[in-house]
């Protein structure tokens, strides 16, 4: 009964491939997020969805495309993977309409070779 | 342009003593600050927060202090316990229709028995 789950936990792939990371939350939250933690350990927001609608879209290459089939799921698809995409990707969720704590998933470590 | 900075990458404290983690920010628009704790191979978990209208918030062993004029906040843990060993992230946000957290790069706290 994990609150925010991500699959896979580890992903190793070659440059140029397309891959997806899945995220699911069972907290009933209506807002979900994707964060990237790079090699310098900075956690930076990439996207946020509220009730399946994109509300935050940071300066992220358009090779990254989030998809929210319903408010409990937010998937991240990455096209034409590059070496610089290697990072840990965290999904998170929270309530909307104010400042609420965000609940994070365990992360997906993506390694592009 | 790192708006939230944690200048100490690591801190080592004796068990039972006080741990003080520091965080500085540059954006005067931030009106809410949060601390997250992260264990290896897990996602960050919320610890404590403070609104910009307050200068102190306390929750058990954890106290966060905010000095708005200095754009500085600190997290005090007393007494420190071995289970507190983790990476601590400071985060700041201003709610503008969506909650966008800006994180510092983290401080690794080690509690020595």
mmCIF file of C-alpha atoms in Angstrom:
data_model
loop_
_atom_site.group_PDB
_atom_site.id
_atom_site.type_symbol
_atom_site.label_atom_id
_atom_site.label_comp_id
_atom_site.label_asym_id
_atom_site.label_seq_id
_atom_site.Cartn_x
_atom_site.Cartn_y
_atom_site.Cartn_z
ATOM 1 C CA UNK A 1 0.000 0.000 0.000
ATOM 2 C CA UNK A 2 2.730 2.408 -1.062
ATOM 3 C CA UNK A 3 1.412 5.974 -1.263
ATOM 4 C CA UNK A 4 3.376 7.037 -4.365
ATOM 5 C CA UNK A 5 4.917 4.295 -6.473
ATOM 6 C CA UNK A 6 7.147 4.446 -9.530
ATOM 7 C CA UNK A 7 8.196 1.817 -12.032
ATOM 8 C CA UNK A 8 10.806 0.875 -12.872
ATOM 9 C CA UNK A 9 13.176 1.655 -10.008
ATOM 10 C CA UNK A 10 16.220 1.320 -12.268
ATOM 11 C CA UNK A 11 16.403 1.858 -16.006
ATOM 12 C CA UNK A 12 19.521 1.380 -18.093
ATOM 13 C CA UNK A 13 19.251 2.129 -21.784
ATOM 14 C CA UNK A 14 21.228 3.314 -24.778
ATOM 15 C CA UNK A 15 21.321 6.717 -26.363
ATOM 16 C CA UNK A 16 18.607 7.306 -28.898
ATOM 17 C CA UNK A 17 16.092 4.947 -27.305
ATOM 18 C CA UNK A 18 12.599 5.924 -26.110
ATOM 19 C CA UNK A 19 11.558 5.000 -22.584
ATOM 20 C CA UNK A 20 8.718 5.590 -20.127
ATOM 21 C CA UNK A 21 8.528 5.869 -16.361
ATOM 22 C CA UNK A 22 5.210 5.261 -14.651
ATOM 23 C CA UNK A 23 3.879 6.846 -11.474
ATOM 24 C CA UNK A 24 0.797 6.072 -9.429
ATOM 25 C CA UNK A 25 -0.517 7.585 -6.202
ATOM 26 C CA UNK A 26 -3.244 6.156 -3.983
ATOM 27 C CA UNK A 27 -3.605 9.190 -1.705
ATOM 28 C CA UNK A 28 -6.519 10.723 -3.576
ATOM 29 C CA UNK A 29 -4.439 13.801 -4.418
ATOM 30 C CA UNK A 30 -5.383 15.861 -7.431
ATOM 31 C CA UNK A 31 -1.945 17.233 -8.278
ATOM 32 C CA UNK A 32 1.099 15.274 -9.415
ATOM 33 C CA UNK A 33 4.653 16.309 -10.252
ATOM 34 C CA UNK A 34 7.830 15.123 -11.908
ATOM 35 C CA UNK A 35 11.202 16.184 -10.513
ATOM 36 C CA UNK A 36 14.710 15.507 -11.803
ATOM 37 C CA UNK A 37 17.680 15.102 -9.464
ATOM 38 C CA UNK A 38 20.844 15.594 -11.455
ATOM 39 C CA UNK A 39 24.421 14.579 -10.715
ATOM 40 C CA UNK A 40 24.896 17.659 -8.520
ATOM 41 C CA UNK A 41 21.954 16.467 -6.399
ATOM 42 C CA UNK A 42 19.686 19.412 -7.224
ATOM 43 C CA UNK A 43 16.008 18.489 -7.250
ATOM 44 C CA UNK A 44 14.269 20.479 -9.967
ATOM 45 C CA UNK A 45 10.646 20.460 -10.936
ATOM 46 C CA UNK A 46 9.874 19.473 -14.504
ATOM 47 C CA UNK A 47 6.085 19.221 -14.752
ATOM 48 C CA UNK A 48 2.958 19.419 -12.673
ATOM 49 C CA UNK A 49 -0.534 18.177 -13.486
ATOM 50 C CA UNK A 50 -3.762 19.051 -11.713
ATOM 51 C CA UNK A 51 -6.717 16.811 -12.509
ATOM 52 C CA UNK A 52 -5.071 15.702 -15.736
ATOM 53 C CA UNK A 53 -4.320 19.283 -16.800
ATOM 54 C CA UNK A 54 -0.731 20.507 -17.244
ATOM 55 C CA UNK A 55 -0.164 23.472 -14.897
ATOM 56 C CA UNK A 56 3.629 23.676 -14.601
ATOM 57 C CA UNK A 57 5.945 23.106 -17.516
ATOM 58 C CA UNK A 58 9.493 24.147 -16.772
ATOM 59 C CA UNK A 59 12.188 24.599 -19.370
ATOM 60 C CA UNK A 60 12.437 20.961 -20.319
ATOM 61 C CA UNK A 61 13.359 19.614 -23.793
ATOM 62 C CA UNK A 62 10.285 18.621 -25.729
ATOM 63 C CA UNK A 63 11.713 15.099 -25.886
ATOM 64 C CA UNK A 64 10.101 14.794 -22.435
ATOM 65 C CA UNK A 65 6.350 14.342 -22.579
ATOM 66 C CA UNK A 66 4.229 13.790 -19.476
ATOM 67 C CA UNK A 67 0.909 12.030 -19.779
ATOM 68 C CA UNK A 68 -1.818 11.847 -17.167
ATOM 69 C CA UNK A 69 -4.518 9.279 -18.044
ATOM 70 C CA UNK A 70 -6.308 10.026 -14.766
ATOM 71 C CA UNK A 71 -5.567 12.004 -11.617
ATOM 72 C CA UNK A 72 -3.931 9.009 -9.925
ATOM 73 C CA UNK A 73 -1.363 8.452 -12.661
ATOM 74 C CA UNK A 74 1.332 10.601 -14.227
ATOM 75 C CA UNK A 75 3.715 8.956 -16.669
ATOM 76 C CA UNK A 76 6.865 10.400 -18.181
ATOM 77 C CA UNK A 77 7.877 9.468 -21.696
ATOM 78 C CA UNK A 78 11.326 10.389 -22.961
ATOM 79 C CA UNK A 79 12.209 10.251 -26.652
ATOM 80 C CA UNK A 80 15.681 10.011 -28.176
ATOM 81 C CA UNK A 81 17.466 9.627 -24.869
ATOM 82 C CA UNK A 82 20.749 11.500 -24.398
ATOM 83 C CA UNK A 83 23.632 10.989 -21.971
ATOM 84 C CA UNK A 84 22.593 14.140 -20.079
ATOM 85 C CA UNK A 85 19.226 12.606 -19.276
ATOM 86 C CA UNK A 86 20.920 10.287 -16.788
ATOM 87 C CA UNK A 87 19.505 11.248 -13.413
ATOM 88 C CA UNK A 88 17.084 10.156 -10.725
ATOM 89 C CA UNK A 89 13.496 11.061 -11.548
ATOM 90 C CA UNK A 90 11.014 11.509 -8.710
ATOM 91 C CA UNK A 91 7.272 11.591 -8.948
ATOM 92 C CA UNK A 92 5.288 13.414 -6.244
ATOM 93 C CA UNK A 93 1.692 14.257 -5.417
ATOM 94 C CA UNK A 94 -0.187 16.710 -3.230
ATOM 95 C CA UNK A 95 -3.515 18.414 -2.739
ATOM 96 C CA UNK A 96 -4.173 21.459 -4.891
ATOM 97 C CA UNK A 97 -5.335 24.967 -4.066
ATOM 98 C CA UNK A 98 -2.656 25.934 -1.571
ATOM 99 C CA UNK A 99 0.644 25.004 -0.015
ATOM 100 C CA UNK A 100 0.509 21.343 0.911
ATOM 101 C CA UNK A 101 3.297 18.905 1.553
ATOM 102 C CA UNK A 102 4.265 16.849 -1.433
ATOM 103 C CA UNK A 103 4.581 13.098 -1.112
ATOM 104 C CA UNK A 104 7.420 11.650 -3.164
ATOM 105 C CA UNK A 105 7.873 8.298 -4.790
ATOM 106 C CA UNK A 106 11.089 6.293 -4.322
ATOM 107 C CA UNK A 107 12.632 7.546 -7.540
ATOM 108 C CA UNK A 108 13.712 5.981 -10.826
ATOM 109 C CA UNK A 109 17.421 5.955 -11.554
ATOM 110 C CA UNK A 110 17.860 6.371 -15.304
ATOM 111 C CA UNK A 111 21.264 5.608 -16.803
ATOM 112 C CA UNK A 112 21.836 6.353 -20.472
ATOM 113 C CA UNK A 113 24.895 4.704 -22.017
ATOM 114 C CA UNK B 1 20.563 30.852 -10.868
ATOM 115 C CA UNK B 2 20.193 28.899 -7.649
ATOM 116 C CA UNK B 3 17.517 30.618 -5.612
ATOM 117 C CA UNK B 4 17.811 28.311 -2.613
ATOM 118 C CA UNK B 5 21.239 27.420 -1.290
ATOM 119 C CA UNK B 6 22.501 25.048 1.346
ATOM 120 C CA UNK B 7 26.163 25.887 1.624
ATOM 121 C CA UNK B 8 27.165 22.986 3.839
ATOM 122 C CA UNK B 9 27.202 19.740 1.852
ATOM 123 C CA UNK B 10 27.739 17.728 5.030
ATOM 124 C CA UNK B 11 27.506 17.983 8.798
ATOM 125 C CA UNK B 12 28.606 15.578 11.515
ATOM 126 C CA UNK B 13 27.105 15.781 15.011
ATOM 127 C CA UNK B 14 27.426 13.733 18.174
ATOM 128 C CA UNK B 15 24.331 11.832 19.282
ATOM 129 C CA UNK B 16 22.357 13.827 21.840
ATOM 130 C CA UNK B 17 23.732 17.184 20.709
ATOM 131 C CA UNK B 18 22.000 19.804 18.604
ATOM 132 C CA UNK B 19 22.135 19.664 14.806
ATOM 133 C CA UNK B 20 21.735 22.963 12.967
ATOM 134 C CA UNK B 21 21.189 22.950 9.229
ATOM 135 C CA UNK B 22 21.197 26.223 7.334
ATOM 136 C CA UNK B 23 19.545 27.471 4.179
ATOM 137 C CA UNK B 24 19.666 30.800 2.320
ATOM 138 C CA UNK B 25 17.372 32.073 -0.389
ATOM 139 C CA UNK B 26 17.477 34.979 -2.790
ATOM 140 C CA UNK B 27 13.900 35.360 -4.017
ATOM 141 C CA UNK B 28 11.991 37.695 -1.693
ATOM 142 C CA UNK B 29 8.720 36.478 -3.221
ATOM 143 C CA UNK B 30 9.008 33.103 -1.476
ATOM 144 C CA UNK B 31 6.368 32.911 1.237
ATOM 145 C CA UNK B 32 6.546 29.332 2.421
ATOM 146 C CA UNK B 33 9.499 27.162 3.338
ATOM 147 C CA UNK B 34 9.764 23.442 3.895
ATOM 148 C CA UNK B 35 12.342 20.919 5.035
ATOM 149 C CA UNK B 36 12.460 17.438 3.561
ATOM 150 C CA UNK B 37 14.498 14.480 4.757
ATOM 151 C CA UNK B 38 15.835 11.826 2.407
ATOM 152 C CA UNK B 39 17.264 8.383 3.085
ATOM 153 C CA UNK B 40 19.290 6.568 0.387
ATOM 154 C CA UNK B 41 17.209 4.934 -2.357
ATOM 155 C CA UNK B 42 14.038 6.590 -1.065
ATOM 156 C CA UNK B 43 12.128 9.707 -2.016
ATOM 157 C CA UNK B 44 12.220 12.848 0.133
ATOM 158 C CA UNK B 45 9.746 12.934 3.010
ATOM 159 C CA UNK B 46 8.259 16.078 4.475
ATOM 160 C CA UNK B 47 9.605 17.101 7.869
ATOM 161 C CA UNK B 48 8.461 20.575 8.861
ATOM 162 C CA UNK B 49 7.431 23.859 7.270
ATOM 163 C CA UNK B 50 7.073 27.535 8.067
ATOM 164 C CA UNK B 51 5.077 30.366 6.595
ATOM 165 C CA UNK B 52 6.757 33.715 5.973
ATOM 166 C CA UNK B 53 4.414 35.345 8.493
ATOM 167 C CA UNK B 54 6.102 33.377 11.283
ATOM 168 C CA UNK B 55 9.668 33.291 12.525
ATOM 169 C CA UNK B 56 9.560 29.940 14.299
ATOM 170 C CA UNK B 57 7.761 26.640 14.031
ATOM 171 C CA UNK B 58 8.295 23.697 16.314
ATOM 172 C CA UNK B 59 7.370 20.020 16.009
ATOM 173 C CA UNK B 60 8.813 17.739 18.635
ATOM 174 C CA UNK B 61 12.581 17.635 18.289
ATOM 175 C CA UNK B 62 12.495 19.754 15.135
ATOM 176 C CA UNK B 63 12.352 23.548 15.047
ATOM 177 C CA UNK B 64 12.613 25.762 11.999
ATOM 178 C CA UNK B 65 13.625 29.412 12.332
ATOM 179 C CA UNK B 66 13.061 32.012 9.635
ATOM 180 C CA UNK B 67 14.908 35.331 9.371
ATOM 181 C CA UNK B 68 13.254 37.140 6.491
ATOM 182 C CA UNK B 69 15.485 40.176 6.571
ATOM 183 C CA UNK B 70 18.526 37.939 6.147
ATOM 184 C CA UNK B 71 16.678 35.568 3.786
ATOM 185 C CA UNK B 72 17.878 32.729 5.954
ATOM 186 C CA UNK B 73 16.278 29.748 7.607
ATOM 187 C CA UNK B 74 17.620 27.023 9.799
ATOM 188 C CA UNK B 75 16.500 23.648 11.042
ATOM 189 C CA UNK B 76 17.380 22.658 14.594
ATOM 190 C CA UNK B 77 17.225 19.045 15.710
ATOM 191 C CA UNK B 78 17.610 18.425 19.401
ATOM 192 C CA UNK B 79 18.544 15.976 20.691
ATOM 193 C CA UNK B 80 20.035 14.405 17.572
ATOM 194 C CA UNK B 81 19.509 10.674 17.157
ATOM 195 C CA UNK B 82 21.244 8.123 14.885
ATOM 196 C CA UNK B 83 18.029 7.775 12.855
ATOM 197 C CA UNK B 84 18.325 11.437 11.922
ATOM 198 C CA UNK B 85 21.283 10.591 9.674
ATOM 199 C CA UNK B 86 20.014 11.492 6.205
ATOM 200 C CA UNK B 87 20.179 14.199 3.557
ATOM 201 C CA UNK B 88 18.106 17.267 4.422
ATOM 202 C CA UNK B 89 16.684 19.466 1.695
ATOM 203 C CA UNK B 90 15.443 22.977 2.199
ATOM 204 C CA UNK B 91 12.692 24.078 -0.203
ATOM 205 C CA UNK B 92 10.872 27.328 -0.845
ATOM 206 C CA UNK B 93 7.757 28.235 -2.748
ATOM 207 C CA UNK B 94 5.338 30.973 -3.622
ATOM 208 C CA UNK B 95 1.877 29.866 -4.541
ATOM 209 C CA UNK B 96 0.830 31.317 -7.902
ATOM 210 C CA UNK B 97 -2.010 29.023 -8.835
ATOM 211 C CA UNK B 98 0.357 26.087 -8.640
ATOM 212 C CA UNK B 99 2.776 24.890 -6.021
ATOM 213 C CA UNK B 100 6.311 25.024 -7.400
ATOM 214 C CA UNK B 101 8.960 23.956 -4.897
ATOM 215 C CA UNK B 102 12.517 25.223 -5.375
ATOM 216 C CA UNK B 103 14.990 22.983 -3.574
ATOM 217 C CA UNK B 104 18.462 23.532 -2.204
ATOM 218 C CA UNK B 105 21.138 20.969 -2.991
ATOM 219 C CA UNK B 106 20.874 19.238 0.366
ATOM 220 C CA UNK B 107 23.037 18.727 3.458
ATOM 221 C CA UNK B 108 24.110 15.243 4.494
ATOM 222 C CA UNK B 109 23.736 14.931 8.267
ATOM 223 C CA UNK B 110 25.612 12.177 10.071
ATOM 224 C CA UNK B 111 24.877 11.501 13.730
ATOM 225 C CA UNK B 112 27.747 9.757 15.472
ATOM 226 C CA UNK B 113 27.018 7.481 18.438
#
